[in-house]
Every structure is written in structure tokens, then in C-alpha cells.
Amino acid sequence: MKALFLREQQQLSLEDTPDPTLQDGGDVIVRVTASSICGSDVHFWKGHLPSIPDFILGHEFVGEIIEVGSQVRSFQKGDRVAVPANPFCGTCVNCQAGRVNNCLTVKGMFGAGLMMGNLPGAQAHYVRVPHADACLAKIPPSVDDKAALLVGDVLSTGLFAIENGSPRPGDNIAVFGAGPVGLCAVACARLFSPAKIFLVDIEDYRLEVGAQLGATHLLNPERVNVVKEIKAATLGVGVNLTVDAVGLPSILKDCITCTAPGGTVSVVGMGTASLEFPMMKFMLKNLTLRGGLVPLVNMKRLLTLIEEKRLDVTPLITHTIKLEQIIEGYHMFADKKDNCIKVMVVP
Ligand SMILES: [Zn+2]
Ligand SMILES: [Zn+2]
């Protein structure tokens, strides 16, 4: 099969490599029918995220099961499935408690190399998926690959970002960052019937996609004072929930400033290892700070919402390319060429 490797010196290389084989009774082999390029893939490529090169990239994908291990009970050949970015066993103490992103058995994600589980990635024709019964979700027949593609990572993260604030109908929500995760957070925010959804980004084309997904107020910090605008539109108090989908110190500070007393700041953008924290403001406003990496336990729920046409994030998949063109796709995505937001890669 063909697969995209990260080689030494931050080189991307599309190469022929042997097809994966079953290694354990709980494994399945998935033929990848669509994958996507994630910000984390770009971070591995550019060396912003540590990794030991010589591995196949990619952790966002859907596909069809073509081989089934002897212990797999819930899936068979021919099933179309969505796959979580980080597979999990379902039986360890963390999985049993719902903290599947901290699975003690798998400890890693697809396409991240030796430092994170050593699971070959999905920017390839085939992938071995361990613990299939625990972690896969069947795609309903009426849902196509494009609609299902993001449930295993960024769409789940968007829902997680919003659920962190337990929003109630009529609340106001602000999302900072209109990248794929921020846009998915906007789409998920709408499921909770907020009064207003503010979306903040310096790229107007991304804000416009946010409007399609449900953002009611589009704020470009290059043109307006975001904090002032949000305060002015919320009787001076701020919103009930802010989502930081960027991960920069200045954004977290703005989130804390824009959150109403008693509200929640939900951080899903990962950009800084440590930062100065405005503790006094946080204390005086009785805020809650939540965040982290998503436990991928809501994939079936999201697929149901997609099937029932209550949720559709396909507008943020702006480009579709063939696997042969994937290196171009990396450049297009990383450099935001041609108003690129998310790239779907097909075999
Ligand atoms: Zn991702
Ligand atoms: Zn586990």
C-alpha cells in the first residue's frame, strides 16, 4: 500500500510499504476511505510537537473493515466505521471511568510514532485498529464519509469544549479561534440553544463558515475590540462560557475577561506549555477553568445527530484531494492556501 511517512529532518514522504496485518484477536484491518490532515500532523511535520520520525502520519479517518480478529464480536467485514484518534481498550480503570484518552493499555494515538503508542497512522490505504469492539463506531448507511470524517477527533473535541461549560438554553457562548476545532465547537454550541454565539478569528473566510454553522456574532480582532464588543452585547457582564480553541496566553486572558461571573472557560487549544495566569480576576469572578484532550466517548452520539440532520460540519471541509497529492495538501492546509480550513484525503 501507499502511506505518508514522516522521515528524519521533517521530511514528508509518500512511499510503498507492506499492508498491515492482524496482530491480536481484538484487531481489525480498516481500508481507509477518507482521512484528513490535522494541526497535530503539521506540528509533527514541522517539529513543534516532539516525535521520533519514521512513522506513518494521520489519526483522523473513516473506513471499511476488511479483516476481523478472532475475538471481535461487534463488527464484521464490510462494516463502515468511524475510528477514534486514540484507540482505547474499554476495560482498564481509566476506560471504565470514561477517561478513555488516558487508556492505560494503549497509551497513544494513531500516527504519532514511538513516543505515543507506535500505532501506524491513517494517511495510508489500510490501518490496523486494536480493541475494535471498545472503540469503533458504526457509520449509519445514510451518512457519507465526508459527514462522518471528523467525529473521531475535532468534532468530538468541539462537543467536549461546549459540554465543559454545561450550557443552558438562552446562555451566551464565545468561541475564540475559527479553526476546525473552534468551528466544530460553534456547531455543537447550537445543539444547546444558546442566545448568542460569538466567534473570534482574524480570518474573515473562517468567520463566514462559522456563520453557516450557527455563530451569531462574528468578531475580527483586526477590526474590532473583541472584549468591548462581547461585553457590550451581554449587558456588560460577558458570556456564560468561553472556549479557547487557540491556545495562546493572550487568548486565555481575553477568555477570562469575557466570561461572566460564575461562568466557565473551556480550553481545548494546545499552544503553550506554561503561562502567567490572571489569578485575581479568576478568583473574584468565581470562574471555572476546564479543558484538556477529549475522551472520545461520544462518537456514536455525534453520528446519530449527523444521521438525524441535527449536526453538519461538512462546510469546514473545504478541499478534497487524492492520497497521491497529500504532500501538496499539507502545504495548502498549513499555509491556509485557497482559504483552506480542512482537507479530506481519499484513496
Ligand atoms: Zn487531529
Ligand atoms: Zn483502557
Short mmCIF file of C-alpha atoms and ligand atoms in Angstrom, two decimals:
data_model
loop_
_atom_site.label_atom_id
_atom_site.label_comp_id
_atom_site.label_asym_id
_atom_site.label_seq_id
_atom_site.Cartn_x
_atom_site.Cartn_y
_atom_site.Cartn_z
CA MET A 1 0.00 0.00 0.00
CA LYS A 2 0.92 3.68 -0.17
CA ALA A 3 1.41 5.62 3.07
CA LEU A 4 2.68 9.04 4.11
CA PHE A 5 5.75 8.75 6.31
CA LEU A 6 7.40 11.39 8.45
CA ARG A 7 11.10 10.81 7.89
CA GLU A 8 14.15 12.39 9.55
CA GLN A 9 14.73 16.15 9.00
CA GLN A 10 10.98 16.81 8.93
CA GLN A 11 10.54 15.24 5.50
CA LEU A 12 7.15 14.04 4.30
CA SER A 13 7.44 11.04 2.01
CA LEU A 14 4.71 9.08 0.25
CA GLU A 15 6.01 5.53 -0.04
CA ASP A 16 5.09 1.94 -0.75
CA THR A 17 5.02 -0.14 2.42
CA PRO A 18 3.61 -3.57 3.34
CA ASP A 19 -0.10 -3.74 4.20
CA PRO A 20 -0.82 -4.05 7.94
CA THR A 21 -1.83 -7.45 9.31
CA LEU A 22 -3.86 -8.59 12.33
CA GLN A 23 -1.65 -8.85 15.42
CA ASP A 24 -4.20 -9.58 18.13
CA GLY A 25 -7.64 -11.19 18.34
CA GLY A 26 -9.23 -7.81 19.07
CA ASP A 27 -7.82 -6.13 15.95
CA VAL A 28 -9.49 -5.26 12.70
CA ILE A 29 -7.95 -4.03 9.46
CA VAL A 30 -9.67 -0.95 8.07
CA ARG A 31 -9.47 0.14 4.44
CA VAL A 32 -9.28 3.92 4.74
CA THR A 33 -11.99 5.53 2.60
CA ALA A 34 -11.28 9.07 3.83
CA SER A 35 -8.75 10.71 6.14
CA SER A 36 -7.91 14.29 6.96
CA ILE A 37 -4.91 16.41 7.83
CA CYS A 38 -4.89 17.78 11.37
CA GLY A 39 -2.99 20.65 13.02
CA SER A 40 -1.17 18.00 15.08
CA ASP A 41 0.09 16.34 11.87
CA VAL A 42 1.54 19.69 10.82
CA HIS A 43 3.11 20.12 14.27
CA PHE A 44 4.81 16.70 13.92
CA TRP A 45 5.97 17.61 10.42
CA LYS A 46 7.43 20.97 11.46
CA GLY A 47 8.89 19.59 14.68
CA HIS A 48 6.69 21.70 17.00
CA LEU A 49 5.43 18.50 18.61
CA PRO A 50 8.14 16.07 19.68
CA SER A 51 8.25 12.74 17.86
CA ILE A 52 10.71 10.09 16.76
CA PRO A 53 10.47 10.10 12.93
CA ASP A 54 9.95 7.15 10.61
CA PHE A 55 6.27 6.57 11.15
CA ILE A 56 3.05 6.83 9.11
CA LEU A 57 1.12 10.04 9.88
CA GLY A 58 -2.62 10.57 10.31
CA HIS A 59 -5.21 9.98 13.04
CA GLU A 60 -8.48 11.32 11.59
CA PHE A 61 -10.22 8.76 9.38
CA VAL A 62 -13.17 6.61 8.45
CA GLY A 63 -13.16 3.38 6.51
CA GLU A 64 -14.45 -0.09 5.83
CA ILE A 65 -13.49 -3.18 7.81
CA ILE A 66 -11.83 -5.74 5.54
CA GLU A 67 -10.41 -8.20 8.11
CA VAL A 68 -11.62 -9.12 11.58
CA GLY A 69 -9.67 -10.63 14.51
CA SER A 70 -10.93 -13.83 16.14
CA GLN A 71 -12.14 -12.12 19.33
CA VAL A 72 -14.03 -9.24 17.74
CA ARG A 73 -17.77 -9.59 18.46
CA SER A 74 -19.47 -6.35 17.38
CA PHE A 75 -18.05 -5.80 13.91
CA GLN A 76 -17.74 -7.71 10.70
CA LYS A 77 -16.21 -7.43 7.26
CA GLY A 78 -17.87 -4.70 5.25
CA ASP A 79 -18.90 -2.52 8.21
CA ARG A 80 -18.25 1.18 7.68
CA VAL A 81 -16.70 2.67 10.79
CA ALA A 82 -15.50 5.90 12.36
CA VAL A 83 -12.27 5.46 14.29
CA PRO A 84 -11.13 7.49 17.32
CA ALA A 85 -7.80 9.34 17.03
CA ASN A 86 -6.61 7.46 20.07
CA PRO A 87 -7.94 3.90 20.35
CA PHE A 88 -8.70 2.55 23.82
CA CYS A 89 -9.22 -0.82 25.46
CA GLY A 90 -12.51 -0.16 27.25
CA THR A 91 -11.55 -2.32 30.24
CA CYS A 92 -8.72 -0.59 32.17
CA VAL A 93 -9.54 1.55 35.20
CA ASN A 94 -9.35 4.81 33.23
CA CYS A 95 -11.50 3.50 30.36
CA GLN A 96 -14.09 2.16 32.82
CA ALA A 97 -14.31 5.64 34.34
CA GLY A 98 -14.79 7.24 30.90
CA ARG A 99 -11.27 8.68 30.77
CA VAL A 100 -10.54 6.79 27.57
CA ASN A 101 -7.98 9.32 26.36
CA ASN A 102 -5.85 8.14 29.29
CA CYS A 103 -6.27 4.43 28.49
CA LEU A 104 -3.61 2.50 30.40
CA THR A 105 -3.40 -0.25 27.75
CA VAL A 106 -3.00 1.71 24.51
CA LYS A 107 -1.26 4.92 25.69
CA GLY A 108 -1.13 6.74 22.42
CA MET A 109 -2.76 7.68 19.16
CA PHE A 110 -2.56 6.72 15.52
CA GLY A 111 0.17 8.35 13.50
CA ALA A 112 2.26 9.78 16.33
CA GLY A 113 5.22 7.39 16.37
CA LEU A 114 7.14 5.59 19.09
CA MET A 115 6.68 8.28 21.72
CA MET A 116 2.89 7.92 21.59
CA GLY A 117 1.86 4.29 21.22
CA ASN A 118 3.65 3.40 17.99
CA LEU A 119 0.38 2.95 16.05
CA PRO A 120 0.90 3.45 12.29
CA GLY A 121 -1.30 6.28 11.01
CA ALA A 122 -4.21 6.64 8.64
CA GLN A 123 -2.79 8.67 5.76
CA ALA A 124 -2.47 5.34 4.03
CA HIS A 125 -4.62 2.76 2.27
CA TYR A 126 -5.02 0.45 5.30
CA VAL A 127 -4.73 0.69 9.09
CA ARG A 128 -4.70 -1.89 11.87
CA VAL A 129 -7.12 -0.83 14.62
CA PRO A 130 -6.69 -2.52 18.02
CA HIS A 131 -9.54 -3.04 20.55
CA ALA A 132 -12.12 -2.70 17.79
CA ASP A 133 -15.10 -3.68 19.98
CA ALA A 134 -14.30 -0.98 22.53
CA CYS A 135 -13.50 1.97 20.35
CA LEU A 136 -15.09 1.82 16.88
CA ALA A 137 -18.43 3.38 15.92
CA LYS A 138 -20.55 2.13 13.01
CA ILE A 139 -21.45 4.78 10.45
CA PRO A 140 -25.20 4.76 9.66
CA PRO A 141 -25.89 3.92 5.96
CA SER A 142 -27.36 7.36 5.20
CA VAL A 143 -24.23 9.16 6.49
CA ASP A 144 -21.45 9.57 3.92
CA ASP A 145 -17.72 9.57 4.63
CA LYS A 146 -17.42 13.35 4.47
CA ALA A 147 -20.16 13.85 7.05
CA ALA A 148 -18.63 11.24 9.40
CA LEU A 149 -14.97 12.10 8.88
CA LEU A 150 -14.48 14.47 11.80
CA VAL A 151 -16.29 12.58 14.58
CA GLY A 152 -13.14 10.74 15.73
CA ASP A 153 -11.27 13.90 16.65
CA VAL A 154 -12.17 17.54 16.01
CA LEU A 155 -15.96 17.23 16.17
CA SER A 156 -15.74 15.27 19.43
CA THR A 157 -13.37 17.96 20.71
CA GLY A 158 -15.89 20.66 19.76
CA LEU A 159 -18.63 18.92 21.73
CA PHE A 160 -16.28 18.37 24.68
CA ALA A 161 -15.36 22.08 24.64
CA ILE A 162 -19.02 23.08 24.92
CA GLU A 163 -20.08 20.37 27.38
CA ASN A 164 -17.31 21.56 29.71
CA GLY A 165 -19.46 24.63 30.39
CA SER A 166 -22.80 22.74 30.85
CA PRO A 167 -24.62 25.45 28.87
CA ARG A 168 -28.35 26.04 29.31
CA PRO A 169 -30.81 27.32 26.69
CA GLY A 170 -30.52 31.08 26.44
CA ASP A 171 -26.89 31.25 27.61
CA ASN A 172 -24.31 33.20 25.66
CA ILE A 173 -21.20 31.44 24.38
CA ALA A 174 -18.00 32.81 22.84
CA VAL A 175 -15.56 30.72 20.81
CA PHE A 176 -12.05 32.09 20.25
CA GLY A 177 -10.43 30.60 17.16
CA ALA A 178 -12.27 29.57 13.98
CA GLY A 179 -10.02 26.69 13.02
CA PRO A 180 -11.58 23.23 12.64
CA VAL A 181 -11.98 22.72 16.42
CA GLY A 182 -13.43 26.20 17.03
CA LEU A 183 -15.87 25.79 14.14
CA CYS A 184 -16.94 22.37 15.45
CA ALA A 185 -17.45 24.00 18.87
CA VAL A 186 -19.78 26.54 17.23
CA ALA A 187 -21.78 23.77 15.54
CA CYS A 188 -22.05 21.88 18.85
CA ALA A 189 -22.89 25.04 20.80
CA ARG A 190 -26.03 25.40 18.69
CA LEU A 191 -27.26 22.00 19.98
CA PHE A 192 -27.73 23.67 23.39
CA SER A 193 -29.85 26.59 22.08
CA PRO A 194 -27.71 29.48 23.24
CA ALA A 195 -29.00 33.03 22.75
CA LYS A 196 -25.79 34.31 21.17
CA ILE A 197 -22.69 32.58 19.79
CA PHE A 198 -19.71 34.91 19.35
CA LEU A 199 -16.91 33.70 17.09
CA VAL A 200 -13.49 35.38 17.10
CA ASP A 201 -10.83 35.00 14.40
CA ILE A 202 -8.56 37.12 12.23
CA GLU A 203 -9.61 35.28 9.04
CA ASP A 204 -12.91 36.50 7.59
CA TYR A 205 -13.39 33.40 5.42
CA ARG A 206 -13.31 31.23 8.54
CA LEU A 207 -15.77 33.53 10.33
CA GLU A 208 -18.13 33.18 7.37
CA VAL A 209 -18.08 29.38 7.66
CA GLY A 210 -18.76 29.92 11.38
CA ALA A 211 -21.87 31.90 10.47
CA GLN A 212 -23.08 28.96 8.36
CA LEU A 213 -22.57 26.70 11.36
CA GLY A 214 -24.50 28.93 13.76
CA ALA A 215 -22.31 31.80 15.00
CA THR A 216 -24.48 34.90 15.50
CA HIS A 217 -21.72 37.48 16.09
CA LEU A 218 -18.52 37.44 14.00
CA LEU A 219 -15.63 39.37 15.54
CA ASN A 220 -12.33 40.02 13.77
CA PRO A 221 -9.80 41.40 16.29
CA GLU A 222 -8.00 43.19 13.46
CA ARG A 223 -11.06 45.40 13.11
CA VAL A 224 -12.87 45.49 16.45
CA ASN A 225 -12.10 45.38 20.16
CA VAL A 226 -13.37 41.88 20.86
CA VAL A 227 -13.65 42.26 24.65
CA LYS A 228 -15.61 45.51 24.33
CA GLU A 229 -17.96 44.06 21.70
CA ILE A 230 -18.73 40.95 23.74
CA LYS A 231 -19.29 42.97 26.93
CA ALA A 232 -21.50 45.49 25.08
CA ALA A 233 -23.67 42.71 23.64
CA THR A 234 -24.11 40.97 27.01
CA LEU A 235 -25.28 43.80 29.29
CA GLY A 236 -21.70 44.42 30.33
CA VAL A 237 -21.23 41.08 32.11
CA GLY A 238 -19.76 38.75 29.49
CA VAL A 239 -20.75 35.27 28.32
CA ASN A 240 -21.55 32.15 30.34
CA LEU A 241 -18.98 30.06 28.51
CA THR A 242 -15.84 30.91 26.57
CA VAL A 243 -13.96 28.35 24.53
CA ASP A 244 -10.26 28.86 23.88
CA ALA A 245 -9.66 26.94 20.66
CA VAL A 246 -6.34 28.70 20.02
CA GLY A 247 -4.07 28.03 22.98
CA LEU A 248 -2.16 31.30 23.31
CA PRO A 249 -1.66 33.19 26.61
CA SER A 250 -3.30 36.37 25.28
CA ILE A 251 -6.38 34.41 24.19
CA LEU A 252 -6.78 32.76 27.60
CA LYS A 253 -6.62 36.21 29.22
CA ASP A 254 -9.30 37.52 26.85
CA CYS A 255 -11.44 34.46 27.60
CA ILE A 256 -11.19 35.13 31.34
CA THR A 257 -12.08 38.80 30.79
CA CYS A 258 -15.07 37.96 28.58
CA THR A 259 -16.58 35.32 30.89
CA ALA A 260 -19.42 36.41 33.17
CA PRO A 261 -19.13 35.79 36.92
CA GLY A 262 -19.83 32.14 37.66
CA GLY A 263 -19.06 31.13 34.08
CA THR A 264 -16.67 28.62 32.58
CA VAL A 265 -13.54 28.98 30.47
CA SER A 266 -13.01 25.83 28.42
CA VAL A 267 -9.53 25.37 26.93
CA VAL A 268 -9.07 22.95 24.04
CA GLY A 269 -6.40 24.83 22.07
CA MET A 270 -2.96 23.49 22.81
CA GLY A 271 -0.25 26.05 22.23
CA THR A 272 1.70 26.82 25.37
CA ALA A 273 3.39 24.59 27.93
CA SER A 274 3.06 27.14 30.73
CA LEU A 275 1.83 30.70 31.12
CA GLU A 276 1.12 33.52 33.54
CA PHE A 277 -2.42 33.23 34.86
CA PRO A 278 -4.66 36.18 35.91
CA MET A 279 -5.50 34.55 39.24
CA MET A 280 -7.14 37.58 40.89
CA LYS A 281 -9.67 38.09 38.10
CA PHE A 282 -10.35 34.36 38.07
CA MET A 283 -10.97 34.32 41.84
CA LEU A 284 -13.09 37.47 42.01
CA LYS A 285 -15.40 36.22 39.24
CA ASN A 286 -15.79 32.67 40.64
CA LEU A 287 -14.87 31.19 37.29
CA THR A 288 -14.40 27.54 36.43
CA LEU A 289 -11.47 26.56 34.21
CA ARG A 290 -11.80 23.27 32.37
CA GLY A 291 -10.15 21.72 29.35
CA GLY A 292 -7.74 19.13 28.09
CA LEU A 293 -7.83 16.40 25.49
CA VAL A 294 -11.16 14.92 24.54
CA PRO A 295 -12.19 11.49 25.83
CA LEU A 296 -13.65 10.04 22.61
CA VAL A 297 -16.78 8.54 24.15
CA ASN A 298 -19.38 10.49 22.14
CA MET A 299 -18.72 9.29 18.60
CA LYS A 300 -21.95 7.26 18.37
CA ARG A 301 -23.96 10.18 19.79
CA LEU A 302 -22.46 12.53 17.19
CA LEU A 303 -23.13 10.07 14.36
CA THR A 304 -26.77 9.88 15.47
CA LEU A 305 -27.04 13.69 15.38
CA ILE A 306 -25.48 13.69 11.90
CA GLU A 307 -27.86 10.93 10.75
CA GLU A 308 -30.85 12.91 12.04
CA LYS A 309 -29.57 16.03 10.25
CA ARG A 310 -29.20 17.95 13.52
CA LEU A 311 -25.46 18.44 13.03
CA ASP A 312 -23.44 19.04 9.87
CA VAL A 313 -19.87 20.29 9.86
CA THR A 314 -19.13 19.48 6.21
CA PRO A 315 -18.88 23.23 5.34
CA LEU A 316 -15.50 23.30 7.04
CA ILE A 317 -14.11 20.56 4.77
CA THR A 318 -13.04 22.96 2.06
CA HIS A 319 -10.84 20.68 -0.08
CA THR A 320 -10.81 17.06 -1.22
CA ILE A 321 -7.61 15.56 -2.63
CA LYS A 322 -6.24 12.15 -3.59
CA LEU A 323 -3.70 10.38 -1.38
CA GLU A 324 -1.13 10.92 -4.17
CA GLN A 325 -1.49 14.69 -3.65
CA ILE A 326 -1.25 14.59 0.14
CA ILE A 327 2.07 16.45 0.44
CA GLU A 328 0.54 19.35 -1.52
CA GLY A 329 -2.40 19.05 0.84
CA TYR A 330 -0.10 19.56 3.85
CA HIS A 331 1.25 22.77 2.34
CA MET A 332 -2.23 24.00 1.44
CA PHE A 333 -3.54 23.32 4.95
CA ALA A 334 -0.51 24.66 6.83
CA ASP A 335 -0.29 27.85 4.72
CA LYS A 336 -4.11 28.35 4.57
CA LYS A 337 -3.83 28.50 0.77
CA ASP A 338 -7.04 28.98 -1.20
CA ASN A 339 -8.99 29.66 2.04
CA CYS A 340 -8.30 26.11 3.19
CA ILE A 341 -9.84 25.02 6.51
CA LYS A 342 -9.83 21.23 6.36
CA VAL A 343 -8.62 18.79 3.72
CA MET A 344 -10.27 15.43 3.05
CA VAL A 345 -7.90 12.83 1.61
CA VAL A 346 -9.38 9.95 -0.39
CA PRO A 347 -7.51 6.87 -1.67
ZN ZN B 1 -6.47 15.69 14.90
ZN ZN B 2 -8.15 1.37 28.60
#
